[in-house]
PDB file of C-alpha atoms and ligand atoms in Angstrom:
ATOM      1  CA  MET A   1       5.691 -45.886 -84.550  1.00  0.00           C
ATOM      2  CA  LYS A   2       5.525 -43.031 -86.725  1.00  0.00           C
ATOM      3  CA  ASN A   3       2.956 -42.098 -89.463  1.00  0.00           C
ATOM      4  CA  ASN A   4       3.561 -39.480 -91.844  1.00  0.00           C
ATOM      5  CA  ASN A   5      -0.078 -38.830 -92.934  1.00  0.00           C
ATOM      6  CA  VAL A   6      -0.935 -37.329 -89.867  1.00  0.00           C
ATOM      7  CA  ASN A   7      -0.707 -34.728 -87.778  1.00  0.00           C
ATOM      8  CA  ARG A   8      -0.347 -35.681 -84.085  1.00  0.00           C
ATOM      9  CA  LYS A   9      -0.952 -32.359 -82.723  1.00  0.00           C
ATOM     10  CA  ILE A  10      -4.464 -31.214 -84.194  1.00  0.00           C
ATOM     11  CA  ALA A  11      -7.128 -32.830 -82.237  1.00  0.00           C
ATOM     12  CA  ILE A  12     -11.200 -32.950 -83.362  1.00  0.00           C
ATOM     13  CA  TYR A  13     -13.769 -32.646 -80.991  1.00  0.00           C
ATOM     14  CA  PRO A  14     -17.145 -33.749 -82.893  1.00  0.00           C
ATOM     15  CA  GLY A  15     -20.579 -33.441 -81.681  1.00  0.00           C
ATOM     16  CA  THR A  16     -24.348 -32.608 -81.975  1.00  0.00           C
ATOM     17  CA  PHE A  17     -23.838 -29.413 -79.678  1.00  0.00           C
ATOM     18  CA  ASP A  18     -27.337 -28.542 -79.724  1.00  0.00           C
ATOM     19  CA  PRO A  19     -26.439 -26.056 -78.355  1.00  0.00           C
ATOM     20  CA  ILE A  20     -22.898 -25.843 -76.929  1.00  0.00           C
ATOM     21  CA  THR A  21     -23.178 -25.792 -73.024  1.00  0.00           C
ATOM     22  CA  ASN A  22     -20.526 -24.410 -70.209  1.00  0.00           C
ATOM     23  CA  GLY A  23     -19.648 -28.416 -69.921  1.00  0.00           C
ATOM     24  CA  HIS A  24     -18.773 -28.591 -73.672  1.00  0.00           C
ATOM     25  CA  LEU A  25     -16.841 -25.545 -73.292  1.00  0.00           C
ATOM     26  CA  ASP A  26     -15.089 -26.950 -70.160  1.00  0.00           C
ATOM     27  CA  VAL A  27     -13.897 -29.931 -72.103  1.00  0.00           C
ATOM     28  CA  ILE A  28     -12.763 -27.228 -75.063  1.00  0.00           C
ATOM     29  CA  LYS A  29     -10.763 -25.558 -72.692  1.00  0.00           C
ATOM     30  CA  ARG A  30      -9.006 -28.512 -71.359  1.00  0.00           C
ATOM     31  CA  ALA A  31      -8.240 -29.919 -74.698  1.00  0.00           C
ATOM     32  CA  SER A  32      -6.703 -26.593 -76.358  1.00  0.00           C
ATOM     33  CA  LYS A  33      -4.331 -26.465 -73.760  1.00  0.00           C
ATOM     34  CA  ILE A  34      -2.792 -30.085 -74.463  1.00  0.00           C
ATOM     35  CA  PHE A  35      -3.102 -30.019 -78.196  1.00  0.00           C
ATOM     36  CA  ASP A  36      -1.567 -27.294 -80.524  1.00  0.00           C
ATOM     37  CA  LYS A  37      -4.545 -27.083 -82.675  1.00  0.00           C
ATOM     38  CA  LEU A  38      -8.193 -27.971 -81.780  1.00  0.00           C
ATOM     39  CA  ILE A  39     -11.197 -28.420 -84.385  1.00  0.00           C
ATOM     40  CA  VAL A  40     -14.687 -28.504 -82.630  1.00  0.00           C
ATOM     41  CA  SER A  41     -16.915 -30.084 -85.497  1.00  0.00           C
ATOM     42  CA  VAL A  42     -20.425 -30.080 -85.699  1.00  0.00           C
ATOM     43  CA  ALA A  43     -21.799 -33.434 -86.847  1.00  0.00           C
ATOM     44  CA  ILE A  44     -24.586 -33.085 -89.508  1.00  0.00           C
ATOM     45  CA  ASN A  45     -27.061 -35.364 -90.887  1.00  0.00           C
ATOM     46  CA  LEU A  46     -27.572 -37.357 -87.624  1.00  0.00           C
ATOM     47  CA  SER A  47     -30.477 -39.063 -86.777  1.00  0.00           C
ATOM     48  CA  LYS A  48     -31.182 -36.493 -83.630  1.00  0.00           C
ATOM     49  CA  LYS A  49     -33.465 -34.009 -84.735  1.00  0.00           C
ATOM     50  CA  PRO A  50     -31.325 -30.832 -83.489  1.00  0.00           C
ATOM     51  CA  MET A  51     -33.437 -27.332 -82.244  1.00  0.00           C
ATOM     52  CA  PHE A  52     -30.556 -25.385 -84.117  1.00  0.00           C
ATOM     53  CA  SER A  53     -29.498 -25.614 -87.431  1.00  0.00           C
ATOM     54  CA  THR A  54     -25.959 -26.208 -88.134  1.00  0.00           C
ATOM     55  CA  ILE A  55     -25.017 -22.697 -88.995  1.00  0.00           C
ATOM     56  CA  GLU A  56     -26.518 -21.435 -85.671  1.00  0.00           C
ATOM     57  CA  ARG A  57     -24.826 -24.151 -84.090  1.00  0.00           C
ATOM     58  CA  VAL A  58     -21.711 -23.265 -85.341  1.00  0.00           C
ATOM     59  CA  GLU A  59     -22.326 -19.533 -84.633  1.00  0.00           C
ATOM     60  CA  MET A  60     -22.856 -20.478 -81.052  1.00  0.00           C
ATOM     61  CA  ILE A  61     -19.651 -22.277 -80.912  1.00  0.00           C
ATOM     62  CA  LYS A  62     -17.793 -19.559 -82.270  1.00  0.00           C
ATOM     63  CA  GLU A  63     -18.749 -17.104 -79.982  1.00  0.00           C
ATOM     64  CA  ALA A  64     -17.934 -19.551 -77.157  1.00  0.00           C
ATOM     65  CA  VAL A  65     -14.771 -20.133 -78.643  1.00  0.00           C
ATOM     66  CA  LYS A  66     -13.544 -16.678 -79.705  1.00  0.00           C
ATOM     67  CA  GLU A  67     -10.802 -16.144 -77.150  1.00  0.00           C
ATOM     68  CA  ILE A  68      -9.245 -18.992 -77.451  1.00  0.00           C
ATOM     69  CA  THR A  69      -7.071 -18.856 -80.234  1.00  0.00           C
ATOM     70  CA  ASN A  70      -6.031 -22.440 -81.181  1.00  0.00           C
ATOM     71  CA  VAL A  71      -9.576 -23.484 -81.632  1.00  0.00           C
ATOM     72  CA  SER A  72     -11.367 -23.467 -85.172  1.00  0.00           C
ATOM     73  CA  VAL A  73     -15.059 -24.657 -85.595  1.00  0.00           C
ATOM     74  CA  ASP A  74     -16.200 -26.343 -88.527  1.00  0.00           C
ATOM     75  CA  THR A  75     -18.920 -29.257 -89.737  1.00  0.00           C
ATOM     76  CA  PHE A  76     -18.752 -32.599 -90.904  1.00  0.00           C
ATOM     77  CA  SER A  77     -20.886 -35.271 -92.514  1.00  0.00           C
ATOM     78  CA  GLY A  78     -20.188 -38.676 -93.327  1.00  0.00           C
ATOM     79  CA  LEU A  79     -17.706 -40.950 -91.536  1.00  0.00           C
ATOM     80  CA  LEU A  80     -15.582 -39.272 -88.737  1.00  0.00           C
ATOM     81  CA  ILE A  81     -12.817 -41.326 -89.608  1.00  0.00           C
ATOM     82  CA  ASP A  82     -12.863 -39.879 -92.962  1.00  0.00           C
ATOM     83  CA  TYR A  83     -13.353 -36.205 -91.742  1.00  0.00           C
ATOM     84  CA  CYS A  84     -10.025 -36.787 -89.418  1.00  0.00           C
ATOM     85  CA  LYS A  85      -8.255 -37.983 -92.397  1.00  0.00           C
ATOM     86  CA  GLU A  86      -9.295 -35.235 -94.410  1.00  0.00           C
ATOM     87  CA  ASN A  87      -7.605 -32.982 -91.882  1.00  0.00           C
ATOM     88  CA  LYS A  88      -4.382 -34.985 -90.745  1.00  0.00           C
ATOM     89  CA  ALA A  89      -5.468 -35.656 -87.393  1.00  0.00           C
ATOM     90  CA  PHE A  90      -5.947 -38.585 -85.567  1.00  0.00           C
ATOM     91  CA  ILE A  91      -6.837 -37.493 -82.200  1.00  0.00           C
ATOM     92  CA  LEU A  92     -10.500 -37.475 -81.366  1.00  0.00           C
ATOM     93  CA  ILE A  93     -11.534 -35.577 -77.816  1.00  0.00           C
ATOM     94  CA  ARG A  94     -14.640 -36.848 -76.141  1.00  0.00           C
ATOM     95  CA  GLY A  95     -15.936 -35.656 -72.818  1.00  0.00           C
ATOM     96  CA  LEU A  96     -16.949 -38.238 -70.059  1.00  0.00           C
ATOM     97  CA  ARG A  97     -19.249 -36.987 -67.718  1.00  0.00           C
ATOM     98  CA  ALA A  98     -20.082 -40.247 -65.988  1.00  0.00           C
ATOM     99  CA  ILE A  99     -20.264 -44.212 -66.087  1.00  0.00           C
ATOM    100  CA  SER A 100     -23.330 -44.029 -68.016  1.00  0.00           C
ATOM    101  CA  ASP A 101     -21.450 -42.207 -70.687  1.00  0.00           C
ATOM    102  CA  PHE A 102     -18.735 -44.887 -70.840  1.00  0.00           C
ATOM    103  CA  GLU A 103     -20.666 -48.181 -72.802  1.00  0.00           C
ATOM    104  CA  ASN A 104     -21.543 -45.712 -75.790  1.00  0.00           C
ATOM    105  CA  GLU A 105     -18.107 -43.844 -75.806  1.00  0.00           C
ATOM    106  CA  PHE A 106     -16.320 -47.195 -75.445  1.00  0.00           C
ATOM    107  CA  GLN A 107     -18.297 -48.765 -78.382  1.00  0.00           C
ATOM    108  CA  MET A 108     -17.616 -45.556 -80.466  1.00  0.00           C
ATOM    109  CA  ALA A 109     -13.735 -45.423 -79.623  1.00  0.00           C
ATOM    110  CA  LEU A 110     -13.111 -48.878 -80.578  1.00  0.00           C
ATOM    111  CA  MET A 111     -15.163 -49.080 -83.766  1.00  0.00           C
ATOM    112  CA  ASN A 112     -13.308 -45.572 -85.268  1.00  0.00           C
ATOM    113  CA  ARG A 113     -10.172 -47.726 -83.674  1.00  0.00           C
ATOM    114  CA  LYS A 114     -11.129 -50.641 -86.193  1.00  0.00           C
ATOM    115  CA  LEU A 115     -12.151 -48.562 -88.910  1.00  0.00           C
ATOM    116  CA  ASP A 116      -8.517 -46.748 -88.825  1.00  0.00           C
ATOM    117  CA  LYS A 117      -6.008 -47.823 -86.642  1.00  0.00           C
ATOM    118  CA  ASN A 118      -4.341 -44.730 -86.395  1.00  0.00           C
ATOM    119  CA  ILE A 119      -7.607 -43.237 -84.754  1.00  0.00           C
ATOM    120  CA  GLU A 120      -6.952 -42.093 -80.978  1.00  0.00           C
ATOM    121  CA  THR A 121      -9.613 -41.262 -78.522  1.00  0.00           C
ATOM    122  CA  VAL A 122      -8.692 -38.962 -75.782  1.00  0.00           C
ATOM    123  CA  PHE A 123     -11.263 -38.610 -72.916  1.00  0.00           C
ATOM    124  CA  LEU A 124     -11.346 -35.469 -70.954  1.00  0.00           C
ATOM    125  CA  MET A 125     -13.532 -35.204 -67.662  1.00  0.00           C
ATOM    126  CA  PRO A 126     -15.370 -31.555 -67.389  1.00  0.00           C
ATOM    127  CA  SER A 127     -15.209 -30.067 -63.885  1.00  0.00           C
ATOM    128  CA  GLU A 128     -17.779 -31.982 -61.473  1.00  0.00           C
ATOM    129  CA  GLU A 129     -19.953 -28.801 -61.727  1.00  0.00           C
ATOM    130  CA  PHE A 130     -21.019 -29.835 -65.260  1.00  0.00           C
ATOM    131  CA  THR A 131     -21.168 -33.932 -64.949  1.00  0.00           C
ATOM    132  CA  TYR A 132     -25.267 -33.506 -65.025  1.00  0.00           C
ATOM    133  CA  LEU A 133     -25.284 -31.550 -68.006  1.00  0.00           C
ATOM    134  CA  SER A 134     -26.354 -32.184 -71.566  1.00  0.00           C
ATOM    135  CA  SER A 135     -28.080 -30.254 -74.454  1.00  0.00           C
ATOM    136  CA  SER A 136     -31.427 -32.054 -74.201  1.00  0.00           C
ATOM    137  CA  LEU A 137     -31.603 -31.172 -70.436  1.00  0.00           C
ATOM    138  CA  ILE A 138     -30.872 -27.576 -70.913  1.00  0.00           C
ATOM    139  CA  LYS A 139     -33.539 -27.131 -73.880  1.00  0.00           C
ATOM    140  CA  GLU A 140     -36.139 -28.792 -71.625  1.00  0.00           C
ATOM    141  CA  LEU A 141     -35.651 -26.582 -68.676  1.00  0.00           C
ATOM    142  CA  ALA A 142     -35.575 -23.535 -71.193  1.00  0.00           C
ATOM    143  CA  LEU A 143     -38.932 -25.059 -72.650  1.00  0.00           C
ATOM    144  CA  LEU A 144     -40.272 -24.630 -69.044  1.00  0.00           C
ATOM    145  CA  ASN A 145     -39.132 -21.638 -68.486  1.00  0.00           C
ATOM    146  CA  GLY A 146     -36.575 -22.708 -66.087  1.00  0.00           C
ATOM    147  CA  ASP A 147     -33.287 -20.958 -65.371  1.00  0.00           C
ATOM    148  CA  ILE A 148     -30.676 -21.926 -67.638  1.00  0.00           C
ATOM    149  CA  SER A 149     -28.002 -19.141 -67.218  1.00  0.00           C
ATOM    150  CA  ASN A 150     -25.496 -21.184 -65.116  1.00  0.00           C
ATOM    151  CA  PHE A 151     -25.313 -23.684 -67.845  1.00  0.00           C
ATOM    152  CA  VAL A 152     -24.799 -22.136 -71.032  1.00  0.00           C
ATOM    153  CA  SER A 153     -23.489 -18.638 -72.231  1.00  0.00           C
ATOM    154  CA  GLY A 154     -25.371 -15.580 -72.240  1.00  0.00           C
ATOM    155  CA  PHE A 155     -25.129 -15.667 -76.090  1.00  0.00           C
ATOM    156  CA  VAL A 156     -26.782 -19.221 -75.927  1.00  0.00           C
ATOM    157  CA  ASN A 157     -29.292 -18.377 -73.554  1.00  0.00           C
ATOM    158  CA  LYS A 158     -30.668 -15.535 -75.736  1.00  0.00           C
ATOM    159  CA  LYS A 159     -30.487 -17.902 -78.847  1.00  0.00           C
ATOM    160  CA  ILE A 160     -32.735 -20.820 -76.996  1.00  0.00           C
ATOM    161  CA  LYS A 161     -35.127 -18.083 -75.758  1.00  0.00           C
ATOM    162  CA  GLU A 162     -35.370 -16.427 -79.308  1.00  0.00           C
ATOM    163  CA  LYS A 163     -35.700 -20.032 -80.582  1.00  0.00           C
ATOM    164  CA  ILE A 164     -38.769 -20.784 -77.871  1.00  0.00           C
ATOM    165  CA  LYS A 165     -40.887 -17.721 -79.032  1.00  0.00           C
ATOM    166  CA  CYS A 166     -40.705 -18.883 -82.445  1.00  0.00           C
TER     167      CYS A 166
HETATM  168  N1  COA B 201     -21.013 -31.055 -71.193  1.00  0.00           N
HETATM  169  C1  COA B 201     -22.573 -31.067 -71.581  1.00  0.00           C
HETATM  170  N2  COA B 201     -23.143 -32.259 -72.366  1.00  0.00           N
HETATM  171  C2  COA B 201     -22.380 -33.006 -72.564  1.00  0.00           C
HETATM  172  C3  COA B 201     -20.667 -33.281 -72.634  1.00  0.00           C
HETATM  173  C4  COA B 201     -20.423 -32.166 -71.750  1.00  0.00           C
HETATM  174  N3  COA B 201     -18.850 -32.126 -71.390  1.00  0.00           N
HETATM  175  N4  COA B 201     -20.420 -34.210 -73.354  1.00  0.00           N
HETATM  176  C5  COA B 201     -21.576 -34.770 -73.782  1.00  0.00           C
HETATM  177  N5  COA B 201     -22.656 -34.184 -73.804  1.00  0.00           N
HETATM  178  C6  COA B 201     -23.950 -34.287 -74.018  1.00  0.00           C
HETATM  179  C7  COA B 201     -24.472 -33.792 -75.210  1.00  0.00           C
HETATM  180  O1  COA B 201     -25.040 -32.430 -74.962  1.00  0.00           O
HETATM  181  C8  COA B 201     -25.509 -34.329 -75.922  1.00  0.00           C
HETATM  182  O2  COA B 201     -26.782 -34.482 -75.204  1.00  0.00           O
HETATM  183  P1  COA B 201     -27.812 -34.602 -75.857  1.00  0.00           P
HETATM  184  O3  COA B 201     -27.847 -36.125 -76.367  1.00  0.00           O
HETATM  185  O4  COA B 201     -28.909 -34.534 -75.019  1.00  0.00           O
HETATM  186  O5  COA B 201     -28.030 -33.848 -77.166  1.00  0.00           O
HETATM  187  C9  COA B 201     -24.952 -36.136 -75.313  1.00  0.00           C
HETATM  188  O6  COA B 201     -24.042 -35.642 -74.494  1.00  0.00           O
HETATM  189  C10 COA B 201     -24.323 -36.949 -76.473  1.00  0.00           C
HETATM  190  O7  COA B 201     -23.765 -35.584 -77.190  1.00  0.00           O
HETATM  191  P2  COA B 201     -22.502 -35.472 -78.372  1.00  0.00           P
HETATM  192  O8  COA B 201     -21.048 -35.350 -77.768  1.00  0.00           O
HETATM  193  O9  COA B 201     -22.898 -34.490 -78.922  1.00  0.00           O
HETATM  194  O10 COA B 201     -22.417 -37.010 -78.958  1.00  0.00           O
HETATM  195  P3  COA B 201     -23.376 -37.560 -80.015  1.00  0.00           P
HETATM  196  O11 COA B 201     -23.597 -38.815 -79.645  1.00  0.00           O
HETATM  197  O12 COA B 201     -24.869 -36.471 -80.164  1.00  0.00           O
HETATM  198  O13 COA B 201     -22.577 -37.789 -81.311  1.00  0.00           O
HETATM  199  C11 COA B 201     -20.931 -38.370 -82.935  1.00  0.00           C
HETATM  200  C12 COA B 201     -21.890 -38.274 -81.685  1.00  0.00           C
HETATM  201  C13 COA B 201     -21.500 -36.871 -83.823  1.00  0.00           C
HETATM  202  C14 COA B 201     -19.558 -38.075 -82.918  1.00  0.00           C
HETATM  203  C15 COA B 201     -20.813 -39.546 -83.643  1.00  0.00           C
HETATM  204  O14 COA B 201     -22.525 -39.606 -83.692  1.00  0.00           O
HETATM  205  C16 COA B 201     -20.400 -39.743 -84.759  1.00  0.00           C
HETATM  206  O15 COA B 201     -19.173 -39.719 -85.200  1.00  0.00           O
HETATM  207  N6  COA B 201     -20.907 -39.366 -85.949  1.00  0.00           N
HETATM  208  C17 COA B 201     -20.508 -39.570 -87.391  1.00  0.00           C
HETATM  209  C18 COA B 201     -20.806 -40.909 -88.033  1.00  0.00           C
HETATM  210  C19 COA B 201     -19.829 -41.734 -87.530  1.00  0.00           C
HETATM  211  O16 COA B 201     -18.665 -41.808 -88.031  1.00  0.00           O
HETATM  212  N7  COA B 201     -20.289 -42.976 -86.940  1.00  0.00           N
HETATM  213  C20 COA B 201     -19.547 -43.967 -86.838  1.00  0.00           C
HETATM  214  C21 COA B 201     -19.043 -43.787 -85.132  1.00  0.00           C
HETATM  215  S1  COA B 201     -18.289 -45.177 -84.229  1.00  0.00           S
END
């Protein structure tokens, strides 16, 4: 099945990334090896109340991926499938950490497919050492003075500490 309106080699990895963790980075590295171009896109206007602004989240992702040449960082608002169309991309990357992720991811993937039959969601499993990570858990740990240095980059660690001091 050929669709000339879409570029099959561009993948989009959408998420809140509040902030990016080593688990997200693991997924980004895996996807960047499979696809020609990967766009990591920060969702704005979500019901979530992020600790970091969109600009800060983008800055942290850019710092994390600066050595991966085929990865770019962007933002989107509104429907994800519309953003995919704008970028002529039909592959969505999502990380699957554990069975508990499955139900929500399954619903999103099928809804996106229902909204646009060209959209294909590809699930990648991060390394097992990251399967229990989430951005909320890291923020909670940092707020309680826990050591988060194994879970985020030095840059993100510094940004979280600055944010907590404010
Ligand atoms: N490593 C670490 N943490 C990970 C992870 C990984 N590999 N994969 C997921 N997570 C965590 C995130 O840190 C996040 O944790 P948090 O809840 O503590 O912040 C959680 O899993 C969910 O993360 P995320 O990937 O950011 O998904 P989301 O549910 O926040 O965002 C969107 C999902 C943005 C893709 C979705 O809401 C969307 O598409 N919105 C646009 C509107 C739209 O089109 N809606 C219709 C969709 S069917």
